[in-house]
Amino acid sequence: MKIDKINQNYSAPRLQLKNYSAATKQHFTGSLKNEIMEELPDKVALKIMDKFKWLKGEIGGILITALGTGAVAPIFIAYNPFVKAPKGATKEQKEDVENTKKYTAMRQPVSAVLAVLIQTSILKPIDKRLEILFNNPNYAKNLWLALDQSTLNKSSYIEKQIKKDLKAQGKKFENQKVFQEEVNKLVKAKEAEQINTTALKLKETGKIHIGDRTVDNKTTAEVINKIIENYIEDAKNLKTSDKGLEFYKKRATMLVNNEETFKAIFEKLPKDEKEIANYLTKEISKRNNPDVETILNGIINTSEHFRASRCQRTLERIETIKTTCNGNFTPETYLGKMKETNKAIDEIIKKLNDAKITDFSNVTEEKIQSVIKTLANSCHYDESDYRLNKKFAETETFQSNTSELLKKIYKDITKGYKNVIEKRYKGFNQISKIAIGLCITLPISCTALNWVYPRFMDLFFPKLSGKKKDDSKKVENGGGK
């Protein structure tokens, strides 16, 4: 419905929210996801594609390439219309050309199988070894600091360590799913512990500590600037666009002008969520009120799990609108209050922009600490300000408690640096495997192919292979008569 689409347009796509109940999280991650999937026109194709998500990554890339090499390429080689016998060629010569094309085409599937076997058998050990080198403190401390993940481990490394520990402890689980859920919980706990410890040291010293080493201030400053950009984006997402202002002004008028009607309807709301849609549809038919119809249709078109809460939030929204206008609602007054909120957010955005570090060559720990405090002050709001409190209360980016904000900012910077390391490592990992592929994997693959292919053809396609041998003998004998 149009209203739902507009609501989505003015939502904050990456804004961090807090205070979600466990039930709400379950709906968003479980049942709601399934319901949305069922409503999509291409749900069958999407479900099929979802089953192949395991093909993501390098192994998937190898398999897909091998499929193209082994199954598709041979067709174009064997039936290449541009390779044919010369004009006036005999039947034997024409047949020889066709056999040569087929013989060459069969090289592709053999090459594909060998590529999969060799590359997959080499890639996994490389990944495993590199991960250990840069995540185990005993090794990482002797390598590049820029790739040192020993303090802020990769999730996959932590997961392997936890699985190893659980098996060593001899813990038993009901099934594999329960085991993996426990592992995931412990991984998150370990990651949070590492973030908290590193963030605390950053707060104490103004530097990011990785083992016994510290990250240079320039890199820390760059991470801080990235965090500031994220906060600015969050603030922009909280602003209401010009179209949104008109939409919410009109919507507020619909709600407030029909407050008593909505109260009467929602007072008799069925307890069974499945009955709410039918009930609201009947209520619409009883009234010749397009505004009431618009609001109720918006609720009807919502997932049945959220219809009851939407009704409750509709009444809460009416109270919010009236309070925002100090009890004297008019469309223009409400519009003015929304513009005031936008102006306040613009001021926050300006403060955040001004807080960015520009001189990277002379960044000190004191400067870093000063900027962090400025960020906390910029993202702080007075909860006695009703308008801002309603706008910011459910976000993590903007809070009324400066002390909690500071803790969050230090953690955000730590997480930001962890992302930087992971991106660097990913690039290094890919370059390393390309180099290993060129120097080791490719020569091994070519050598194996040259040895396996003629023997494979002799065994499974002796006719094609025999003709090649006959031709070779003819050439050795001087060719022809």
Tab-separated table of C-alpha atoms in Angstrom:
chain	number	residue	atom	x	y	z
A	1	MET	CA	0.000	0.000	0.000
A	2	LYS	CA	1.097	3.601	-0.671
A	3	ILE	CA	1.271	4.516	3.038
A	4	ASP	CA	3.550	1.580	3.826
A	5	LYS	CA	5.842	2.477	0.931
A	6	ILE	CA	6.121	6.079	2.102
A	7	ASN	CA	6.874	4.900	5.620
A	8	GLN	CA	9.700	2.779	4.247
A	9	ASN	CA	11.090	5.746	2.306
A	10	TYR	CA	11.455	7.780	5.464
A	11	SER	CA	12.896	5.049	7.634
A	12	ALA	CA	16.572	4.851	8.619
A	13	PRO	CA	18.098	1.884	6.775
A	14	ARG	CA	21.264	1.601	8.848
A	15	LEU	CA	20.326	3.410	12.066
A	16	GLN	CA	21.022	1.271	15.102
A	17	LEU	CA	17.970	0.715	17.270
A	18	LYS	CA	17.666	-0.495	20.849
A	19	ASN	CA	15.049	-1.905	23.201
A	20	TYR	CA	13.660	-4.520	20.821
A	21	SER	CA	12.009	-7.367	22.663
A	22	ALA	CA	13.010	-10.963	21.996
A	23	ALA	CA	9.628	-11.594	20.384
A	24	THR	CA	10.047	-8.656	18.030
A	25	LYS	CA	13.520	-9.834	17.017
A	26	GLN	CA	12.145	-13.293	16.361
A	27	HIS	CA	9.430	-11.869	14.103
A	28	PHE	CA	11.927	-9.791	12.148
A	29	THR	CA	14.424	-12.616	11.729
A	30	GLY	CA	12.032	-15.534	11.429
A	31	SER	CA	8.333	-15.491	10.650
A	32	LEU	CA	8.253	-12.046	9.043
A	33	LYS	CA	11.065	-13.004	6.685
A	34	ASN	CA	9.100	-16.071	5.598
A	35	GLU	CA	5.910	-14.052	5.155
A	36	ILE	CA	7.669	-11.457	3.010
A	37	MET	CA	9.155	-14.246	0.888
A	38	GLU	CA	5.697	-15.746	0.323
A	39	GLU	CA	4.360	-12.410	-0.937
A	40	LEU	CA	7.070	-11.894	-3.552
A	41	PRO	CA	6.094	-12.666	-7.179
A	42	ASP	CA	9.357	-14.512	-7.870
A	43	LYS	CA	9.362	-16.493	-4.620
A	44	VAL	CA	9.962	-19.852	-6.343
A	45	ALA	CA	13.050	-18.580	-8.174
A	46	LEU	CA	14.319	-16.867	-5.011
A	47	LYS	CA	13.907	-20.055	-2.973
A	48	ILE	CA	15.834	-22.019	-5.597
A	49	MET	CA	18.597	-19.412	-5.581
A	50	ASP	CA	18.688	-19.521	-1.771
A	51	LYS	CA	19.487	-23.234	-1.928
A	52	PHE	CA	22.623	-22.412	-3.925
A	53	LYS	CA	23.943	-19.757	-1.540
A	54	TRP	CA	26.674	-22.216	-0.523
A	55	LEU	CA	28.275	-21.432	-3.906
A	56	LYS	CA	29.309	-18.000	-2.624
A	57	GLY	CA	33.010	-17.505	-2.074
A	58	GLU	CA	36.129	-18.863	-3.745
A	59	ILE	CA	35.101	-22.538	-3.712
A	60	GLY	CA	31.837	-21.618	-5.410
A	61	GLY	CA	33.757	-19.577	-7.969
A	62	ILE	CA	36.019	-22.527	-8.723
A	63	LEU	CA	33.059	-24.884	-9.172
A	64	ILE	CA	31.152	-22.474	-11.416
A	65	THR	CA	34.251	-21.858	-13.550
A	66	ALA	CA	34.829	-25.601	-13.775
A	67	LEU	CA	31.218	-26.132	-14.840
A	68	GLY	CA	31.634	-23.626	-17.645
A	69	THR	CA	34.982	-25.093	-18.652
A	70	GLY	CA	33.871	-28.714	-18.527
A	71	ALA	CA	30.286	-28.548	-19.758
A	72	VAL	CA	29.889	-25.456	-21.939
A	73	ALA	CA	33.256	-24.860	-23.591
A	74	PRO	CA	33.516	-28.373	-25.136
A	75	ILE	CA	30.309	-27.814	-27.124
A	76	PHE	CA	31.679	-24.722	-28.852
A	77	ILE	CA	35.029	-26.384	-29.496
A	78	ALA	CA	33.629	-29.666	-30.837
A	79	TYR	CA	31.111	-27.934	-33.112
A	80	ASN	CA	33.104	-24.866	-34.066
A	81	PRO	CA	31.772	-23.909	-37.553
A	82	PHE	CA	34.883	-21.874	-38.358
A	83	VAL	CA	37.221	-24.891	-38.154
A	84	LYS	CA	36.595	-27.187	-41.078
A	85	ALA	CA	38.394	-29.215	-43.731
A	86	PRO	CA	39.797	-27.351	-46.737
A	87	LYS	CA	37.780	-27.130	-49.928
A	88	GLY	CA	37.942	-30.346	-51.941
A	89	ALA	CA	38.973	-32.431	-48.921
A	90	THR	CA	38.322	-36.151	-48.956
A	91	LYS	CA	35.827	-37.863	-46.651
A	92	GLU	CA	38.706	-39.156	-44.516
A	93	GLN	CA	40.175	-35.640	-44.185
A	94	LYS	CA	36.809	-34.194	-43.173
A	95	GLU	CA	36.343	-36.943	-40.619
A	96	ASP	CA	39.843	-36.318	-39.290
A	97	VAL	CA	39.082	-32.615	-38.741
A	98	GLU	CA	35.866	-33.461	-36.876
A	99	ASN	CA	37.684	-36.006	-34.703
A	100	THR	CA	40.441	-33.495	-33.978
A	101	LYS	CA	37.858	-30.939	-32.778
A	102	LYS	CA	36.204	-33.531	-30.551
A	103	TYR	CA	39.566	-34.727	-29.245
A	104	THR	CA	40.484	-31.131	-28.349
A	105	ALA	CA	37.049	-30.508	-26.812
A	106	MET	CA	37.429	-33.468	-24.448
A	107	ARG	CA	40.478	-31.786	-22.944
A	108	GLN	CA	38.193	-29.206	-21.293
A	109	PRO	CA	36.221	-31.461	-18.891
A	110	VAL	CA	39.412	-33.270	-17.879
A	111	SER	CA	41.047	-29.897	-17.232
A	112	ALA	CA	38.006	-28.774	-15.199
A	113	VAL	CA	38.031	-31.849	-12.953
A	114	LEU	CA	41.757	-31.514	-12.296
A	115	ALA	CA	41.360	-27.787	-11.552
A	116	VAL	CA	38.665	-28.480	-8.950
A	117	LEU	CA	40.658	-31.269	-7.305
A	118	ILE	CA	43.949	-29.362	-7.197
A	119	GLN	CA	42.669	-25.869	-6.404
A	120	THR	CA	40.218	-26.889	-3.679
A	121	SER	CA	42.811	-29.157	-2.054
A	122	ILE	CA	45.323	-26.285	-1.969
A	123	LEU	CA	43.080	-23.290	-1.167
A	124	LYS	CA	41.654	-24.610	2.099
A	125	PRO	CA	45.051	-25.350	3.709
A	126	ILE	CA	46.293	-21.914	2.576
A	127	ASP	CA	43.291	-20.193	4.141
A	128	LYS	CA	43.662	-22.174	7.343
A	129	ARG	CA	47.385	-21.483	7.658
A	130	LEU	CA	47.079	-17.761	6.905
A	131	GLU	CA	44.241	-17.438	9.413
A	132	ILE	CA	46.357	-19.055	12.125
A	133	LEU	CA	49.370	-16.878	11.297
A	134	PHE	CA	47.476	-13.598	11.648
A	135	ASN	CA	45.136	-14.559	14.510
A	136	ASN	CA	47.416	-16.532	16.815
A	137	PRO	CA	49.363	-14.001	18.969
A	138	ASN	CA	52.470	-16.216	18.985
A	139	TYR	CA	52.814	-15.755	15.209
A	140	ALA	CA	50.989	-12.483	14.525
A	141	LYS	CA	53.280	-10.429	16.796
A	142	ASN	CA	56.134	-11.084	14.363
A	143	LEU	CA	54.142	-10.105	11.272
A	144	TRP	CA	52.747	-6.810	9.932
A	145	LEU	CA	50.790	-4.830	12.486
A	146	ALA	CA	48.398	-3.742	9.721
A	147	LEU	CA	47.235	-7.384	9.371
A	148	ASP	CA	47.526	-8.448	13.031
A	149	GLN	CA	44.182	-9.906	14.128
A	150	SER	CA	45.412	-11.505	17.336
A	151	THR	CA	43.580	-9.021	19.573
A	152	LEU	CA	40.468	-8.659	17.432
A	153	ASN	CA	40.129	-12.166	15.997
A	154	LYS	CA	38.221	-13.146	12.885
A	155	SER	CA	34.851	-14.734	13.693
A	156	SER	CA	35.812	-17.909	11.829
A	157	TYR	CA	38.998	-18.259	13.901
A	158	ILE	CA	37.091	-17.777	17.172
A	159	GLU	CA	34.507	-20.330	16.038
A	160	LYS	CA	37.180	-22.948	15.339
A	161	GLN	CA	38.762	-22.355	18.757
A	162	ILE	CA	35.409	-22.616	20.558
A	163	LYS	CA	34.464	-25.836	18.753
A	164	LYS	CA	37.844	-27.271	19.665
A	165	ASP	CA	37.374	-26.285	23.328
A	166	LEU	CA	33.833	-27.710	23.506
A	167	LYS	CA	34.979	-31.031	22.083
A	168	ALA	CA	37.941	-31.093	24.482
A	169	GLN	CA	35.535	-30.512	27.382
A	170	GLY	CA	33.453	-33.449	26.196
A	171	LYS	CA	30.194	-31.494	26.230
A	172	LYS	CA	27.223	-33.257	24.682
A	173	PHE	CA	24.446	-31.565	22.700
A	174	GLU	CA	21.011	-32.716	21.612
A	175	ASN	CA	21.809	-32.289	17.913
A	176	GLN	CA	24.016	-30.354	15.501
A	177	LYS	CA	21.636	-27.377	15.443
A	178	VAL	CA	21.764	-26.952	19.231
A	179	PHE	CA	25.550	-27.315	19.117
A	180	GLN	CA	25.876	-24.606	16.456
A	181	GLU	CA	23.558	-22.270	18.365
A	182	GLU	CA	25.758	-22.623	21.449
A	183	VAL	CA	28.855	-22.005	19.333
A	184	ASN	CA	27.332	-18.867	17.782
A	185	LYS	CA	26.429	-17.541	21.232
A	186	LEU	CA	29.963	-18.107	22.532
A	187	VAL	CA	31.475	-16.524	19.408
A	188	LYS	CA	29.433	-13.344	19.916
A	189	ALA	CA	30.375	-13.267	23.599
A	190	LYS	CA	34.079	-13.631	22.773
A	191	GLU	CA	33.920	-10.924	20.098
A	192	ALA	CA	32.152	-8.576	22.533
A	193	GLU	CA	34.781	-9.277	25.186
A	194	GLN	CA	37.611	-8.466	22.761
A	195	ILE	CA	35.882	-5.259	21.617
A	196	ASN	CA	35.251	-4.141	25.204
A	197	THR	CA	38.832	-4.808	26.317
A	198	THR	CA	40.353	-2.976	23.344
A	199	ALA	CA	37.879	-0.079	23.688
A	200	LEU	CA	38.763	0.312	27.370
A	201	LYS	CA	42.481	0.626	26.537
A	202	LEU	CA	41.630	3.161	23.835
A	203	LYS	CA	39.709	5.187	26.413
A	204	GLU	CA	42.647	5.054	28.840
A	205	THR	CA	45.468	5.863	26.392
A	206	GLY	CA	43.942	7.347	23.242
A	207	LYS	CA	45.549	4.554	21.207
A	208	ILE	CA	44.329	1.245	19.791
A	209	HIS	CA	46.373	-1.598	21.299
A	210	ILE	CA	46.996	-4.764	19.284
A	211	GLY	CA	48.929	-7.119	21.500
A	212	ASP	CA	52.027	-5.246	22.723
A	213	ARG	CA	51.888	-2.867	19.763
A	214	THR	CA	49.781	0.213	19.103
A	215	VAL	CA	48.118	1.466	15.938
A	216	ASP	CA	49.463	4.737	14.551
A	217	ASN	CA	47.405	7.848	15.269
A	218	LYS	CA	46.830	8.570	11.574
A	219	THR	CA	45.009	5.253	11.089
A	220	THR	CA	42.986	5.805	14.254
A	221	ALA	CA	42.035	9.288	13.014
A	222	GLU	CA	40.888	7.858	9.671
A	223	VAL	CA	38.713	5.316	11.498
A	224	ILE	CA	37.221	8.089	13.655
A	225	ASN	CA	36.352	10.113	10.559
A	226	LYS	CA	34.598	7.081	9.091
A	227	ILE	CA	32.618	6.687	12.327
A	228	ILE	CA	31.646	10.365	12.127
A	229	GLU	CA	30.411	9.847	8.556
A	230	ASN	CA	28.262	6.950	9.785
A	231	TYR	CA	26.785	9.128	12.537
A	232	ILE	CA	26.063	11.877	10.014
A	233	GLU	CA	24.293	9.355	7.793
A	234	ASP	CA	22.240	8.216	10.786
A	235	ALA	CA	21.265	11.819	11.507
A	236	LYS	CA	20.278	12.413	7.873
A	237	ASN	CA	18.086	9.312	7.966
A	238	LEU	CA	16.194	10.801	10.927
A	239	LYS	CA	15.305	13.943	8.995
A	240	THR	CA	11.952	14.183	7.264
A	241	SER	CA	12.066	15.159	3.596
A	242	ASP	CA	9.804	17.821	2.087
A	243	LYS	CA	7.492	15.129	0.738
A	244	GLY	CA	7.561	13.442	4.114
A	245	LEU	CA	6.595	16.659	5.867
A	246	GLU	CA	3.473	16.957	3.730
A	247	PHE	CA	2.665	13.271	4.130
A	248	TYR	CA	2.957	13.303	7.938
A	249	LYS	CA	1.075	16.577	8.171
A	250	LYS	CA	-1.829	15.021	6.257
A	251	ARG	CA	-1.588	11.768	8.199
A	252	ALA	CA	-1.567	13.587	11.547
A	253	THR	CA	-4.731	15.428	10.507
A	254	MET	CA	-6.403	12.115	9.632
A	255	LEU	CA	-5.471	10.639	13.000
A	256	VAL	CA	-6.325	13.536	15.301
A	257	ASN	CA	-9.588	14.436	13.561
A	258	ASN	CA	-10.790	10.832	13.923
A	259	GLU	CA	-9.361	10.089	17.376
A	260	GLU	CA	-12.679	9.084	18.962
A	261	THR	CA	-13.529	6.813	16.034
A	262	PHE	CA	-10.239	4.955	16.309
A	263	LYS	CA	-10.609	4.609	20.084
A	264	ALA	CA	-14.075	3.112	19.651
A	265	ILE	CA	-12.868	0.668	16.973
A	266	PHE	CA	-9.711	-0.463	18.764
A	267	GLU	CA	-11.504	-0.832	22.087
A	268	LYS	CA	-13.338	-3.894	20.721
A	269	LEU	CA	-10.348	-5.360	18.886
A	270	PRO	CA	-10.474	-9.205	18.753
A	271	LYS	CA	-7.864	-11.000	20.849
A	272	ASP	CA	-7.234	-13.492	18.056
A	273	GLU	CA	-4.748	-11.846	15.655
A	274	LYS	CA	-6.246	-13.737	12.705
A	275	GLU	CA	-9.638	-12.107	13.281
A	276	ILE	CA	-8.364	-8.515	13.362
A	277	ALA	CA	-8.311	-8.043	9.572
A	278	ASN	CA	-11.933	-9.197	9.169
A	279	TYR	CA	-13.023	-7.029	12.094
A	280	LEU	CA	-11.371	-3.908	10.684
A	281	THR	CA	-12.794	-4.586	7.217
A	282	LYS	CA	-16.321	-4.691	8.699
A	283	GLU	CA	-15.649	-1.449	10.606
A	284	ILE	CA	-14.644	0.249	7.351
A	285	SER	CA	-17.897	-0.819	5.688
A	286	LYS	CA	-19.896	0.708	8.574
A	287	ARG	CA	-18.426	4.162	8.009
A	288	ASN	CA	-18.302	6.420	4.991
A	289	ASN	CA	-14.979	7.979	6.023
A	290	PRO	CA	-12.074	7.823	3.550
A	291	ASP	CA	-9.531	8.946	6.184
A	292	VAL	CA	-10.505	6.148	8.585
A	293	GLU	CA	-10.494	3.709	5.669
A	294	THR	CA	-6.959	4.759	4.685
A	295	ILE	CA	-5.554	4.231	8.194
A	296	LEU	CA	-7.356	0.927	8.783
A	297	ASN	CA	-6.348	-0.448	5.381
A	298	GLY	CA	-2.750	0.310	6.292
A	299	ILE	CA	-3.174	-1.877	9.392
A	300	ILE	CA	-4.987	-4.639	7.478
A	301	ASN	CA	-2.151	-4.845	4.933
A	302	THR	CA	0.380	-5.354	7.740
A	303	SER	CA	1.496	-8.843	8.780
A	304	GLU	CA	-1.059	-10.368	11.153
A	305	HIS	CA	1.623	-10.581	13.858
A	306	PHE	CA	1.812	-6.781	13.999
A	307	ARG	CA	-1.807	-5.698	13.466
A	308	ALA	CA	-2.638	-5.503	17.168
A	309	SER	CA	0.517	-3.506	17.928
A	310	ARG	CA	-0.201	-1.223	14.950
A	311	CYS	CA	-3.602	-0.429	16.421
A	312	GLN	CA	-2.015	0.379	19.777
A	313	ARG	CA	0.701	2.473	18.146
A	314	THR	CA	-1.918	4.377	16.169
A	315	LEU	CA	-3.467	5.599	19.422
A	316	GLU	CA	-0.007	6.350	20.830
A	317	ARG	CA	0.796	8.282	17.673
A	318	ILE	CA	-2.260	10.476	18.179
A	319	GLU	CA	-1.117	11.297	21.724
A	320	THR	CA	2.390	12.049	20.466
A	321	ILE	CA	1.065	14.422	17.817
A	322	LYS	CA	-1.076	16.294	20.348
A	323	THR	CA	1.759	16.499	22.894
A	324	THR	CA	4.143	17.755	20.199
A	325	CYS	CA	1.693	20.600	19.562
A	326	ASN	CA	1.332	21.239	23.320
A	327	GLY	CA	-2.257	20.037	23.215
A	328	ASN	CA	-3.301	22.495	20.504
A	329	PHE	CA	-3.072	20.539	17.271
A	330	THR	CA	-3.388	22.192	13.924
A	331	PRO	CA	-1.829	20.903	10.718
A	332	GLU	CA	0.375	23.997	10.416
A	333	THR	CA	1.512	23.812	14.048
A	334	TYR	CA	2.525	20.188	13.622
A	335	LEU	CA	4.315	21.003	10.360
A	336	GLY	CA	6.233	23.745	12.149
A	337	LYS	CA	7.298	21.344	14.925
A	338	MET	CA	8.597	18.831	12.365
A	339	LYS	CA	10.608	21.579	10.666
A	340	GLU	CA	12.061	22.570	14.050
A	341	THR	CA	13.172	18.965	14.554
A	342	ASN	CA	14.809	18.945	11.124
A	343	LYS	CA	16.619	22.153	12.023
A	344	ALA	CA	17.894	20.612	15.277
A	345	ILE	CA	19.170	17.591	13.343
A	346	ASP	CA	20.906	19.905	10.832
A	347	GLU	CA	22.734	21.522	13.749
A	348	ILE	CA	23.872	18.100	14.959
A	349	ILE	CA	25.108	17.247	11.457
A	350	LYS	CA	27.095	20.492	11.355
A	351	LYS	CA	28.708	19.731	14.717
A	352	LEU	CA	29.650	16.250	13.525
A	353	ASN	CA	31.153	17.593	10.304
A	354	ASP	CA	33.166	20.173	12.250
A	355	ALA	CA	34.502	17.407	14.532
A	356	LYS	CA	36.277	15.591	11.662
A	357	ILE	CA	40.061	15.413	11.851
A	358	THR	CA	41.706	17.211	8.925
A	359	ASP	CA	45.400	17.328	9.850
A	360	PHE	CA	46.487	13.684	9.866
A	361	SER	CA	50.194	14.442	10.073
A	362	ASN	CA	49.981	15.989	13.543
A	363	VAL	CA	47.356	13.814	15.246
A	364	THR	CA	48.083	13.197	18.927
A	365	GLU	CA	46.425	11.006	21.553
A	366	GLU	CA	45.106	14.192	23.176
A	367	LYS	CA	43.516	15.265	19.887
A	368	ILE	CA	41.878	11.856	19.502
A	369	GLN	CA	40.425	12.002	23.011
A	370	SER	CA	39.216	15.540	22.418
A	371	VAL	CA	37.417	14.585	19.200
A	372	ILE	CA	35.757	11.620	20.902
A	373	LYS	CA	34.415	13.876	23.659
A	374	THR	CA	33.153	16.289	21.007
A	375	LEU	CA	31.363	13.405	19.303
A	376	ALA	CA	29.692	12.416	22.561
A	377	ASN	CA	28.521	15.979	23.122
A	378	SER	CA	27.252	16.244	19.535
A	379	CYS	CA	25.268	12.995	19.754
A	380	HIS	CA	23.862	13.841	23.185
A	381	TYR	CA	20.339	15.230	23.492
A	382	ASP	CA	18.266	16.547	26.367
A	383	GLU	CA	15.526	14.009	27.071
A	384	SER	CA	13.366	16.811	28.522
A	385	ASP	CA	13.036	18.060	24.933
A	386	TYR	CA	9.939	16.098	23.938
A	387	ARG	CA	10.454	16.361	20.180
A	388	LEU	CA	14.057	15.175	20.188
A	389	ASN	CA	13.358	12.543	22.805
A	390	LYS	CA	10.678	10.964	20.591
A	391	LYS	CA	13.028	11.133	17.607
A	392	PHE	CA	16.161	9.778	19.285
A	393	ALA	CA	14.880	7.659	22.190
A	394	GLU	CA	14.982	4.360	20.296
A	395	THR	CA	18.400	4.874	18.690
A	396	GLU	CA	21.869	3.958	19.875
A	397	THR	CA	23.618	6.616	17.826
A	398	PHE	CA	21.983	9.440	19.787
A	399	GLN	CA	21.507	9.122	23.538
A	400	SER	CA	20.687	11.255	26.560
A	401	ASN	CA	23.417	9.669	28.712
A	402	THR	CA	26.836	11.124	27.822
A	403	SER	CA	28.726	8.468	29.797
A	404	GLU	CA	27.027	5.652	27.868
A	405	LEU	CA	27.626	7.526	24.617
A	406	LEU	CA	31.357	7.681	25.308
A	407	LYS	CA	31.489	3.914	25.894
A	408	LYS	CA	29.620	3.321	22.657
A	409	ILE	CA	31.892	5.623	20.647
A	410	TYR	CA	35.044	3.884	21.901
A	411	LYS	CA	33.488	0.538	20.941
A	412	ASP	CA	32.452	1.865	17.528
A	413	ILE	CA	36.005	3.017	16.830
A	414	THR	CA	37.335	-0.392	17.879
A	415	LYS	CA	34.822	-2.144	15.615
A	416	GLY	CA	35.740	0.264	12.828
A	417	TYR	CA	39.415	-0.652	13.125
A	418	LYS	CA	38.510	-4.354	13.162
A	419	ASN	CA	36.702	-3.830	9.841
A	420	VAL	CA	39.801	-2.099	8.456
A	421	ILE	CA	41.994	-5.074	9.396
A	422	GLU	CA	39.540	-7.546	7.892
A	423	LYS	CA	39.471	-5.653	4.580
A	424	ARG	CA	43.261	-5.482	4.487
A	425	TYR	CA	43.514	-9.172	5.283
A	426	LYS	CA	40.988	-10.086	2.601
A	427	GLY	CA	43.031	-8.229	-0.014
A	428	PHE	CA	46.276	-9.796	1.200
A	429	ASN	CA	44.681	-13.245	1.233
A	430	GLN	CA	43.476	-12.903	-2.364
A	431	ILE	CA	46.816	-11.604	-3.628
A	432	SER	CA	48.621	-14.430	-1.812
A	433	LYS	CA	46.448	-17.067	-3.435
A	434	ILE	CA	46.851	-15.502	-6.879
A	435	ALA	CA	50.635	-15.592	-6.435
A	436	ILE	CA	50.518	-19.188	-5.199
A	437	GLY	CA	48.239	-20.085	-8.092
A	438	LEU	CA	50.636	-18.665	-10.675
A	439	CYS	CA	53.773	-20.125	-9.110
A	440	ILE	CA	52.504	-23.462	-7.798
A	441	THR	CA	48.922	-24.406	-8.683
A	442	LEU	CA	49.104	-23.588	-12.419
A	443	PRO	CA	52.322	-25.553	-13.107
A	444	ILE	CA	50.989	-28.530	-11.143
A	445	SER	CA	47.652	-28.413	-13.000
A	446	CYS	CA	49.309	-28.210	-16.433
A	447	THR	CA	51.726	-31.036	-15.652
A	448	ALA	CA	48.916	-33.221	-14.328
A	449	LEU	CA	46.748	-32.464	-17.369
A	450	ASN	CA	49.505	-33.338	-19.832
A	451	TRP	CA	50.009	-36.670	-18.084
A	452	VAL	CA	46.369	-37.599	-17.436
A	453	TYR	CA	44.706	-36.442	-20.650
A	454	PRO	CA	46.265	-38.793	-23.264
A	455	ARG	CA	45.838	-41.775	-20.923
A	456	PHE	CA	42.229	-40.794	-20.239
A	457	MET	CA	41.502	-40.610	-23.981
A	458	ASP	CA	43.235	-43.946	-24.654
A	459	LEU	CA	41.081	-45.564	-21.985
A	460	PHE	CA	37.639	-44.046	-22.626
A	461	PHE	CA	37.775	-42.752	-26.213
A	462	PRO	CA	40.159	-45.078	-28.055
A	463	LYS	CA	38.696	-44.236	-31.454
A	464	LEU	CA	39.518	-40.542	-31.154
A	465	SER	CA	42.846	-41.277	-29.527
A	466	GLY	CA	43.735	-43.989	-32.060
A	467	LYS	CA	43.200	-41.685	-35.012
A	468	LYS	CA	45.563	-39.163	-33.476
A	469	LYS	CA	48.134	-41.893	-33.042
A	470	ASP	CA	47.660	-43.030	-36.643
A	471	ASP	CA	48.213	-39.477	-37.845
A	472	SER	CA	51.369	-39.217	-35.775
A	473	LYS	CA	52.734	-42.400	-37.330
A	474	LYS	CA	52.018	-41.090	-40.816
A	475	VAL	CA	53.972	-37.938	-40.065
A	476	GLU	CA	56.854	-39.960	-38.617
A	477	ASN	CA	56.974	-42.055	-41.822
A	478	GLY	CA	57.334	-39.016	-43.995
A	479	GLY	CA	53.660	-38.357	-44.511
A	480	GLY	CA	51.596	-39.871	-47.344
A	481	LYS	CA	52.948	-42.450	-49.787
